[in-house]
mmCIF file of C-alpha atoms and ligand atoms in Angstrom:
data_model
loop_
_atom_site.group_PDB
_atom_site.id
_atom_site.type_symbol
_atom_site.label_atom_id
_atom_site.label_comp_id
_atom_site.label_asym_id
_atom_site.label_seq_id
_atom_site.Cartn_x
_atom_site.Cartn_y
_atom_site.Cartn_z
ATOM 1 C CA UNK A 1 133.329 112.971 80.067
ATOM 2 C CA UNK A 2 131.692 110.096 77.999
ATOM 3 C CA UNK A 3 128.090 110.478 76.057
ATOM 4 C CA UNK A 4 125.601 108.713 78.183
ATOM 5 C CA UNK A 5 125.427 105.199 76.667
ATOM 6 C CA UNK A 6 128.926 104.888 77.039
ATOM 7 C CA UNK A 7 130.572 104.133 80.493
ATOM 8 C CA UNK A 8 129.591 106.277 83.242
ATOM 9 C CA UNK A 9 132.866 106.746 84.018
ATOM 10 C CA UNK A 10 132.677 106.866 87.693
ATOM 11 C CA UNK A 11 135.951 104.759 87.400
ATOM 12 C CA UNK A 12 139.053 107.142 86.250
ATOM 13 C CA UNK A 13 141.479 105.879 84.414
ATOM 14 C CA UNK A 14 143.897 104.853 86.718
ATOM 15 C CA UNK A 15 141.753 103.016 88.407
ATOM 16 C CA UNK A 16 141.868 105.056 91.526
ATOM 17 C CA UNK A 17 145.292 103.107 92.439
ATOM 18 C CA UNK A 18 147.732 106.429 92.946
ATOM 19 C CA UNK A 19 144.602 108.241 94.483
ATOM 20 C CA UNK A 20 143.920 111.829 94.125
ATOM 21 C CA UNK A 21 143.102 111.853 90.662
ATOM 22 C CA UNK A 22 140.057 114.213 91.368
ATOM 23 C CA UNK A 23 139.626 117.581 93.426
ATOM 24 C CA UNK A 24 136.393 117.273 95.596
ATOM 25 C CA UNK A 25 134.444 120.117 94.620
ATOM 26 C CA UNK A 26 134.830 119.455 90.604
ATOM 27 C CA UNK A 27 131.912 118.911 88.646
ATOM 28 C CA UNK A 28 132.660 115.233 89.417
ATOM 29 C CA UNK A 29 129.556 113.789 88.091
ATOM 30 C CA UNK A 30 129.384 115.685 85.234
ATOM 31 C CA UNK A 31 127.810 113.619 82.025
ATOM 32 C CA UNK A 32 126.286 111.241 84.494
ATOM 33 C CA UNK A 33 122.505 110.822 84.883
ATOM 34 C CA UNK A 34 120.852 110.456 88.606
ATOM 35 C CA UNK A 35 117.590 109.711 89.972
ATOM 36 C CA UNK A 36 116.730 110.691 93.334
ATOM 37 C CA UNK A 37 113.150 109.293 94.937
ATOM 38 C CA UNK A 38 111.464 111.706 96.903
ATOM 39 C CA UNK A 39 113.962 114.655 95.426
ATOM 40 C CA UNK A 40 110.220 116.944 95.356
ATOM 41 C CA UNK A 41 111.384 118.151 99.041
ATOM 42 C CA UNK A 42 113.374 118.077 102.301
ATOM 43 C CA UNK A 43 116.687 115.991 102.100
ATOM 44 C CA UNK A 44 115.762 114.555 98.943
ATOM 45 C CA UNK A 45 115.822 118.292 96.876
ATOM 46 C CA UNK A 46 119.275 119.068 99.044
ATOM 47 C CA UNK A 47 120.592 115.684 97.788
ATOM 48 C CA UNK A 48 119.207 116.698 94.003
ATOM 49 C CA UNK A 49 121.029 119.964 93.992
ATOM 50 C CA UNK A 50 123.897 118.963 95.466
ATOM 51 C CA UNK A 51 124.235 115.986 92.476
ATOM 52 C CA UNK A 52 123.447 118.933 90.025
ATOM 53 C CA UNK A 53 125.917 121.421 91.104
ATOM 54 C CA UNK A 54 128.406 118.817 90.459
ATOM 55 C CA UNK A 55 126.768 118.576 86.936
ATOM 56 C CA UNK A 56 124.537 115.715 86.895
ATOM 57 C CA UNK A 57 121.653 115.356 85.342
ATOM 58 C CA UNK A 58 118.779 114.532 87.602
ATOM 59 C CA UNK A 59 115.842 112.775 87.638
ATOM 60 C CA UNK A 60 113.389 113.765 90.362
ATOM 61 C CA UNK A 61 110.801 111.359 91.506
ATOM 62 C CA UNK A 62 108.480 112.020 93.863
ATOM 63 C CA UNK A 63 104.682 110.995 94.455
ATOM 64 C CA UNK A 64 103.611 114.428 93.130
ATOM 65 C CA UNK A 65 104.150 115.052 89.909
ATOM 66 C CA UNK A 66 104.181 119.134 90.039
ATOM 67 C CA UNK A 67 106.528 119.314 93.498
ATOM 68 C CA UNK A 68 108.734 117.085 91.350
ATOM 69 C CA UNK A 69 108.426 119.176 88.484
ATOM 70 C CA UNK A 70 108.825 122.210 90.606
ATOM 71 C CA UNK A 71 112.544 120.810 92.120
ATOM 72 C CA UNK A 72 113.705 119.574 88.609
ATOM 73 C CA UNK A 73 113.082 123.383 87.295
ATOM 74 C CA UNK A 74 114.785 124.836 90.073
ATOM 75 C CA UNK A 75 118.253 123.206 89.645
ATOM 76 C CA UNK A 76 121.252 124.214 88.449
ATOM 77 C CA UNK A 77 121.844 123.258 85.040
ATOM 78 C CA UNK A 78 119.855 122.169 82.452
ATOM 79 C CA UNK A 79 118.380 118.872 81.303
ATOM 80 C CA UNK A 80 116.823 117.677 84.500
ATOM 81 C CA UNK A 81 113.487 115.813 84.268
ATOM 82 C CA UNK A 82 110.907 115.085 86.724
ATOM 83 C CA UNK A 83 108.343 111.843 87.225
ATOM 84 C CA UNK A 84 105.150 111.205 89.409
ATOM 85 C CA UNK A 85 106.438 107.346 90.657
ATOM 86 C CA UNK A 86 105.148 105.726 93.813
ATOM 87 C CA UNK A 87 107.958 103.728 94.649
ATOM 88 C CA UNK A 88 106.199 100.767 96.582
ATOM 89 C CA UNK A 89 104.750 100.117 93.191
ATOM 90 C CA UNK A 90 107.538 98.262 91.241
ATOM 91 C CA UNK A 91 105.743 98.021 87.799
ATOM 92 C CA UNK A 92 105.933 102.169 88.200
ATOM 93 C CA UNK A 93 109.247 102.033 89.468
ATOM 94 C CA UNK A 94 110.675 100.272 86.251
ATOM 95 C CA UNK A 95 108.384 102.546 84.091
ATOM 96 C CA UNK A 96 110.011 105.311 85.483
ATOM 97 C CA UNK A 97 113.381 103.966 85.061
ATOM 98 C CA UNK A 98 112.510 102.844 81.441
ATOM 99 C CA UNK A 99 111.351 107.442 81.001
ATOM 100 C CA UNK A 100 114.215 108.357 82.379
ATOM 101 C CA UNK A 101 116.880 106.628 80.105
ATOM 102 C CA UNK A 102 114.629 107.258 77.266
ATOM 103 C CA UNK A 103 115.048 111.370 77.741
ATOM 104 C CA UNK A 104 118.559 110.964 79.596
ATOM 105 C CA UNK A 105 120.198 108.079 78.979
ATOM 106 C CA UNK A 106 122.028 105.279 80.980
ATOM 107 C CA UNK A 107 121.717 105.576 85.379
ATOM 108 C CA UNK A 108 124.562 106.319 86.864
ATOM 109 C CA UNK A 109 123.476 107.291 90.218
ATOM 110 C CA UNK A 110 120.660 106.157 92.182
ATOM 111 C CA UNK A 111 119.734 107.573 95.538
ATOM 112 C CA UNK A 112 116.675 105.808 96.888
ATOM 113 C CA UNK A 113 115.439 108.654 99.438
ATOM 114 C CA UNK A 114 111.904 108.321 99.503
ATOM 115 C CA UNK A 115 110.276 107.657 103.116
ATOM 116 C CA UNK A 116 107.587 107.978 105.490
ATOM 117 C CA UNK A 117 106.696 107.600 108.878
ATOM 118 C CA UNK A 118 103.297 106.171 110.667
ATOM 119 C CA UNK A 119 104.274 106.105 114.422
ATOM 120 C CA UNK A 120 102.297 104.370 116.703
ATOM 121 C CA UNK A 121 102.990 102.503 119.749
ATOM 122 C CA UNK A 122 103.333 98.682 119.031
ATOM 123 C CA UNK A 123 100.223 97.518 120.254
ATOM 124 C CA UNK A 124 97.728 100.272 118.130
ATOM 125 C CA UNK A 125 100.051 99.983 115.267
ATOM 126 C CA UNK A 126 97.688 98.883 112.565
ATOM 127 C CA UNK A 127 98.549 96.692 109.477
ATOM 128 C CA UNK A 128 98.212 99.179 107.006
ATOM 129 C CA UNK A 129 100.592 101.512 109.122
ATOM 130 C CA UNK A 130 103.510 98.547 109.272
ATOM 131 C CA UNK A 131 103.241 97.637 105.197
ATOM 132 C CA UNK A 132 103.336 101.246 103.642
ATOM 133 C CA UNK A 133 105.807 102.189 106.124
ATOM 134 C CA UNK A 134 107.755 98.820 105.029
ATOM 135 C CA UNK A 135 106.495 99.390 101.465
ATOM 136 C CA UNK A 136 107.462 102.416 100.642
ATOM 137 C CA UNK A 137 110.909 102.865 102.512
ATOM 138 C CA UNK A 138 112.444 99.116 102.164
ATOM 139 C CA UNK A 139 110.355 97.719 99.132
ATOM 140 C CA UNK A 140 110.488 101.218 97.490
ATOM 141 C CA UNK A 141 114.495 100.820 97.139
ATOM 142 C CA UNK A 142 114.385 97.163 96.414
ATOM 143 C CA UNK A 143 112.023 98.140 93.438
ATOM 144 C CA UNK A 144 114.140 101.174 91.944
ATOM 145 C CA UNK A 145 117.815 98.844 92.468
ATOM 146 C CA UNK A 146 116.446 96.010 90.627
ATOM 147 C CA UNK A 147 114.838 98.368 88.183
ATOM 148 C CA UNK A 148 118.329 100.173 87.824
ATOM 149 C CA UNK A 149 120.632 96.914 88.275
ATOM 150 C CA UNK A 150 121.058 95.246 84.755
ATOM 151 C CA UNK A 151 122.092 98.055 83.031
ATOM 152 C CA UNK A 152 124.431 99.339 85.732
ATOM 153 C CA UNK A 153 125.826 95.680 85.682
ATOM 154 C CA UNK A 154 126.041 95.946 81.880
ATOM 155 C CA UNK A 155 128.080 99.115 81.903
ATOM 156 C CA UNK A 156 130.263 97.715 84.732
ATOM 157 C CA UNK A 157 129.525 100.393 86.716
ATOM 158 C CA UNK A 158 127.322 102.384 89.429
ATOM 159 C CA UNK A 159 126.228 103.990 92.536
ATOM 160 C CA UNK A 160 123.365 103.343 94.403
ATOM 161 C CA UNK A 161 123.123 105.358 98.465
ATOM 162 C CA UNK A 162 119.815 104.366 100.391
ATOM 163 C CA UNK A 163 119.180 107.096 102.869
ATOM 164 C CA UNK A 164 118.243 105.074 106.077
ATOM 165 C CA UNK A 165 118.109 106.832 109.454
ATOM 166 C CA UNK A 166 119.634 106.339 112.950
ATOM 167 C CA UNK A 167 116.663 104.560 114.144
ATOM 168 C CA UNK A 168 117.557 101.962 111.714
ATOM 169 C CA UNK A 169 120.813 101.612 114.111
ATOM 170 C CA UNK A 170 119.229 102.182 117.172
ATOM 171 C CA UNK A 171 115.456 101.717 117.434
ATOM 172 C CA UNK A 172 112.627 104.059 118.935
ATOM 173 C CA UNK A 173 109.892 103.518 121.193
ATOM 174 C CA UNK A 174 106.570 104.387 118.718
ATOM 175 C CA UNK A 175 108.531 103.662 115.280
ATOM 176 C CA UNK A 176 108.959 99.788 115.371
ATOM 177 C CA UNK A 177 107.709 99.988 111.505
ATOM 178 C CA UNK A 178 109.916 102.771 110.558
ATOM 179 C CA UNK A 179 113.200 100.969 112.588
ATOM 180 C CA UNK A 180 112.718 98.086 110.858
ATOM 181 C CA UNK A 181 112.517 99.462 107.209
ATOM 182 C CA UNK A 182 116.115 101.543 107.885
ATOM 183 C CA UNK A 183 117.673 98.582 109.606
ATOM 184 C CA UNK A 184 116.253 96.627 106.249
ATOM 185 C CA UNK A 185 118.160 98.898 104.112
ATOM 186 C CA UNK A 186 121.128 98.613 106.278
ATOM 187 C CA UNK A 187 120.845 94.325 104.989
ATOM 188 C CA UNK A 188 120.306 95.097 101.590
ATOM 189 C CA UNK A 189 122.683 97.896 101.250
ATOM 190 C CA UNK A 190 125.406 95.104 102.580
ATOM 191 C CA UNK A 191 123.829 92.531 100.609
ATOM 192 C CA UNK A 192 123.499 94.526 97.375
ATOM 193 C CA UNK A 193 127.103 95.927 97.806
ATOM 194 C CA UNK A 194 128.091 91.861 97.555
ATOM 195 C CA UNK A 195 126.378 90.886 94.720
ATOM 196 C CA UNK A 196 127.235 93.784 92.403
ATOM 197 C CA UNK A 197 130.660 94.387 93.723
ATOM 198 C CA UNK A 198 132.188 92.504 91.061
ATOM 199 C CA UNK A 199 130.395 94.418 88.616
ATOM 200 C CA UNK A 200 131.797 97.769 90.344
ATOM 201 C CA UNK A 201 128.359 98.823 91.018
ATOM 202 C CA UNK A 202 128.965 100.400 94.644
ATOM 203 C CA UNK A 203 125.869 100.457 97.499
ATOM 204 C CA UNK A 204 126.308 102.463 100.472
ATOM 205 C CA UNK A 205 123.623 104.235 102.862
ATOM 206 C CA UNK A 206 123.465 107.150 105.054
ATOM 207 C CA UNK A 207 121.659 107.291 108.026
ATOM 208 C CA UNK A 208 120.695 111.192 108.821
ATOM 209 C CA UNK A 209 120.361 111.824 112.575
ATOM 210 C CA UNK A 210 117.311 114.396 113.275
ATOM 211 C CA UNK A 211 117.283 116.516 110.508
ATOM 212 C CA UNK A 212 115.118 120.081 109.728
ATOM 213 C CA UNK A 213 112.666 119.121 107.169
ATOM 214 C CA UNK A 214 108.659 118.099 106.808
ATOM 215 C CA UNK A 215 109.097 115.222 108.161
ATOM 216 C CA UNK A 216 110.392 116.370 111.495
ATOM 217 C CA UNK A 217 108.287 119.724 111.277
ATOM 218 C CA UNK A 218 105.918 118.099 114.266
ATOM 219 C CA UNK A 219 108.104 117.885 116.313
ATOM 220 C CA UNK A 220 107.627 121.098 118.588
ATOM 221 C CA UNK A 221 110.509 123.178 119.847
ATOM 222 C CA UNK A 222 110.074 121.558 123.717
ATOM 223 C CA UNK A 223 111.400 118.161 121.814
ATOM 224 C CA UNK A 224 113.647 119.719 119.651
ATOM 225 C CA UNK A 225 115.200 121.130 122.627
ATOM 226 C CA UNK A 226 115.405 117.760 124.046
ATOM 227 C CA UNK A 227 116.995 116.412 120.932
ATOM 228 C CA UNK A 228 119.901 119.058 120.715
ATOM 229 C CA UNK A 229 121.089 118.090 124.216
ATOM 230 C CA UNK A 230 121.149 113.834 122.866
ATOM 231 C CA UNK A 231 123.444 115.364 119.932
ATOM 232 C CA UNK A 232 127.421 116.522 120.557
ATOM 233 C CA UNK A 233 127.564 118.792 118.031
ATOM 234 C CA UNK A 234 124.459 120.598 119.754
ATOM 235 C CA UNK A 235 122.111 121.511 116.755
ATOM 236 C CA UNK A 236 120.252 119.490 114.444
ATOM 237 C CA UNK A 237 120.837 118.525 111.039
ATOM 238 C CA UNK A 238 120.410 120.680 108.168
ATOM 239 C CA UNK A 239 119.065 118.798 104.583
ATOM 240 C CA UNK A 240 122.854 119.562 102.964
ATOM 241 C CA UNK A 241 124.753 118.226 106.079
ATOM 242 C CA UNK A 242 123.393 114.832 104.477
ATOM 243 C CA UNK A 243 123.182 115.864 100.743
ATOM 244 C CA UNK A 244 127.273 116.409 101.007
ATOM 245 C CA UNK A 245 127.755 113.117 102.006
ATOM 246 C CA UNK A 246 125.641 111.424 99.204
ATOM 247 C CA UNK A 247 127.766 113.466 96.493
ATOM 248 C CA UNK A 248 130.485 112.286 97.953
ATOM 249 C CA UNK A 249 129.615 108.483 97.877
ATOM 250 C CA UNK A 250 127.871 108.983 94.648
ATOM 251 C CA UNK A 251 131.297 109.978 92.706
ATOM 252 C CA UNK A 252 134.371 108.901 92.207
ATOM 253 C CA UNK A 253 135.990 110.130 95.461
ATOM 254 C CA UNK A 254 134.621 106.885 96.665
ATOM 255 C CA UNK A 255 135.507 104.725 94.868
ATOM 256 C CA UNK A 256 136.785 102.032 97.001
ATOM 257 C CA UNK A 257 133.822 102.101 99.571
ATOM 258 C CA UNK A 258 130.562 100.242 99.159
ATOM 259 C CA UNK A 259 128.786 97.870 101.880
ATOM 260 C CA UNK A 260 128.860 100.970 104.261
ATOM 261 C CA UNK A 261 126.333 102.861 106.670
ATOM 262 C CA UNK A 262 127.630 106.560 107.236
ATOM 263 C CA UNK A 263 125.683 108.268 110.047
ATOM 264 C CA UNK A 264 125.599 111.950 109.702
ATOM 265 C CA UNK A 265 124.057 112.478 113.249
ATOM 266 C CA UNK A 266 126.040 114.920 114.838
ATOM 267 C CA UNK A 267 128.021 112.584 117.139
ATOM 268 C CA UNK A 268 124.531 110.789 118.450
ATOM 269 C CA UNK A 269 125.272 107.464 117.916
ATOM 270 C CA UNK A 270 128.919 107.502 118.300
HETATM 271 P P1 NAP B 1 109.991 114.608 103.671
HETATM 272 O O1 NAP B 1 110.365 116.027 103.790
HETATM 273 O O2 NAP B 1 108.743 114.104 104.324
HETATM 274 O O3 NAP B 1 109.962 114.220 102.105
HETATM 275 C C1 NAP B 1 109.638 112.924 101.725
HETATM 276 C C2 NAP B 1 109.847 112.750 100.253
HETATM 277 O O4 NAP B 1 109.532 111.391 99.909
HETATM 278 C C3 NAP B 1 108.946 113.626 99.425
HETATM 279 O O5 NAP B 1 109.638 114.016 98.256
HETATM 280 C C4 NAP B 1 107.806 112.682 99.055
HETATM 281 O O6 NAP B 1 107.152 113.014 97.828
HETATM 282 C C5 NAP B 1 108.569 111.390 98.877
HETATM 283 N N1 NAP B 1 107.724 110.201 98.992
HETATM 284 C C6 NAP B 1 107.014 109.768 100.050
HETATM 285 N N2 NAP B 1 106.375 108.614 99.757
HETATM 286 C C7 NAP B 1 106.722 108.306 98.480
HETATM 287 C C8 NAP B 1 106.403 107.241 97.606
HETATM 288 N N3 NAP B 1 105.592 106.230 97.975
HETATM 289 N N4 NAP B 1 106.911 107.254 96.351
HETATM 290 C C9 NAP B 1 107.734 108.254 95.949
HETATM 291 N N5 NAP B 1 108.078 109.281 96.732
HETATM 292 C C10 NAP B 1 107.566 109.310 97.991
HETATM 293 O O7 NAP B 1 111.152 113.643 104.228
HETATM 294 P P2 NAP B 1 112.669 113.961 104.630
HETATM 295 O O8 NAP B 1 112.698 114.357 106.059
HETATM 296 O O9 NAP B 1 113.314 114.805 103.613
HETATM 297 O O10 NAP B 1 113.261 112.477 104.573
HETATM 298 C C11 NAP B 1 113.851 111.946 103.411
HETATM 299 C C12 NAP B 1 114.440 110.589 103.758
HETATM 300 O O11 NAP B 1 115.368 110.721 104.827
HETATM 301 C C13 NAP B 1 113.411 109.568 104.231
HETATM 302 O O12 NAP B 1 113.735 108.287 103.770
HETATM 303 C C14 NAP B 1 113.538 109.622 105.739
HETATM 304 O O13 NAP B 1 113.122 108.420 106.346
HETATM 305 C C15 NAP B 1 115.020 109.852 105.885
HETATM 306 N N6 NAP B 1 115.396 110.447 107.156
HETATM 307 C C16 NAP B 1 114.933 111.676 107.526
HETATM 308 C C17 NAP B 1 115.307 112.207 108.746
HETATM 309 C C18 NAP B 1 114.863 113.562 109.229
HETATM 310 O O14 NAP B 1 115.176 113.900 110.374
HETATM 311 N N7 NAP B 1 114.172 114.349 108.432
HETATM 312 C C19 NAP B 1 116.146 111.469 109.599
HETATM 313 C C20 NAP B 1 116.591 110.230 109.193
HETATM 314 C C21 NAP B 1 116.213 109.729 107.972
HETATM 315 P P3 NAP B 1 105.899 114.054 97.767
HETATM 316 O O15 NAP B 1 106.494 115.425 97.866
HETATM 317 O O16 NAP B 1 105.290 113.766 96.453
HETATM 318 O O17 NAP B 1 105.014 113.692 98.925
#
């Protein structure tokens, strides 16, 4: 694998065209760098040690700087680096960005994770609790792909995943804020996928079905309970049922897919 500076060679030689060039389960992504928003905790640390078992080098960003610091140390491999970024801030997103390929080099991979929730029924939903749910989720990932794009475009080649969420697909009663961010980032996945296509910079989302993690910690067992029976495969999601998925769309295994929503969900929304 190349220096980082050079290609990020997500494309292999062949150009993918006789297929199978690669084993799944290789250090596919070895010699690339990543950065993973919100990688302090839940999905997002399953999605940065799954990228750093297959021998990336990651860059966790999170709003606190020590949890961040805390995932980066405890990955596999060495070389990862952690930054305090709040990603509805652009000016910090493209100061991270600017960090990050100072100590690592060029980004490869960019998985724009980060997201929170403010339910409230429609009519007490307050401003504040519609714009940093909008901020942070949708405006967070337009800030880090622009902040990522040129170089990606430069090198001719990239891979962005947004992690959305199934209410993005199919809305929820108290989350009109939080549906429309993920259906957002279902439009500028598609979008973004078009415009950088020709540049082989690849954008694809997943949208995780109810998975174990702080964010769905409130929940209560009497609604978890609920949930199971909604989902076919009766159980909820575990953070590395969707961390599996973004290796795979992150590396060269997928190389001929971008402008796609993948719902790991259990069979819910099938
Ligand atoms: P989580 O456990 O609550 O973790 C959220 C992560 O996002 C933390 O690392 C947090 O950093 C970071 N974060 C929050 N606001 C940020 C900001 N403004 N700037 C930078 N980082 C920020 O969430 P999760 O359940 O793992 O969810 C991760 C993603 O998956 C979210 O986008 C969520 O919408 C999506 N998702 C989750 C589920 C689920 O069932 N859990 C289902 C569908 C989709 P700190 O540690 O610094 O606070």
């Amino acid at each position: 694998m190349t220096e980082a500076g050079e290609s990020a060679g997500l494309v292999p030689a062949d150009n993918g065209e006789r297929g199978g060039t690669k084993a799944a389960g290789t250090r596919e992504l070895a010699g690339l760098v990543a950065v993973v928003t919100g990688g302090s905790r839940g999905i997002g640390l399953a999605v940065s040690a799954e990228l750093a078992g297959a021998g990336a080098r990651v860059a966790v960003l999170a709003l606190n700087g020590e949890r961040a610091a805390a995932a980066a140390a405890s990955l596999e491999g060495d070389g990862h680096v952690a930054h305090s970024c709040d990603v509805s801030d652009s000016t910090a997103c493209r100061a991270a960005v600017r960090e990050v390929e100072k100590s690592l080099g060029p980004v490869a991979v960019l998985v724009n994770n980060a997201g929170v929730t403010r339910d409230n029924l429609l009519l007490r939903m307050r401003d504040e609790e519609w714009s940093q749910v909008l901020s942070t989720n949708l405006g967070g990932a337009f800030n880090m792909i622009r902040a990522v794009t040129r170089g990606m475009m430069k090198r001719r080649d990239g891979s962005i995943v947004n992690i959305s969420s199934v209410i993005g697909l199919i809305g929820n009663a108290g989350q009109a804020n939080y549906a429309a961010s993920k259906a957002g980032l279902h439009g500028l996945t598609r979008s973004v996928a078009r415009e950088l296509a020709s540049r082989n910079v690849r954008c694809n989302a997943v949208a995780p079905g109810f998975i174990r993690t702080d964010m769905t910690a409130a929940l209560g067992e009497a609604a978890a309970a609920d949930l199971r029976r909604r989902i076919p495969l009766d159980r909820l999601g575990e953070p590395g049922d969707v961390a599996g998925v973004v290796r795979f769309l992150a590396g060269p295994e997928a190389r001929y897919i971008t402008g796609q929503v993948i719902a790991v969900d259990g069979g819910m929304t099938m």
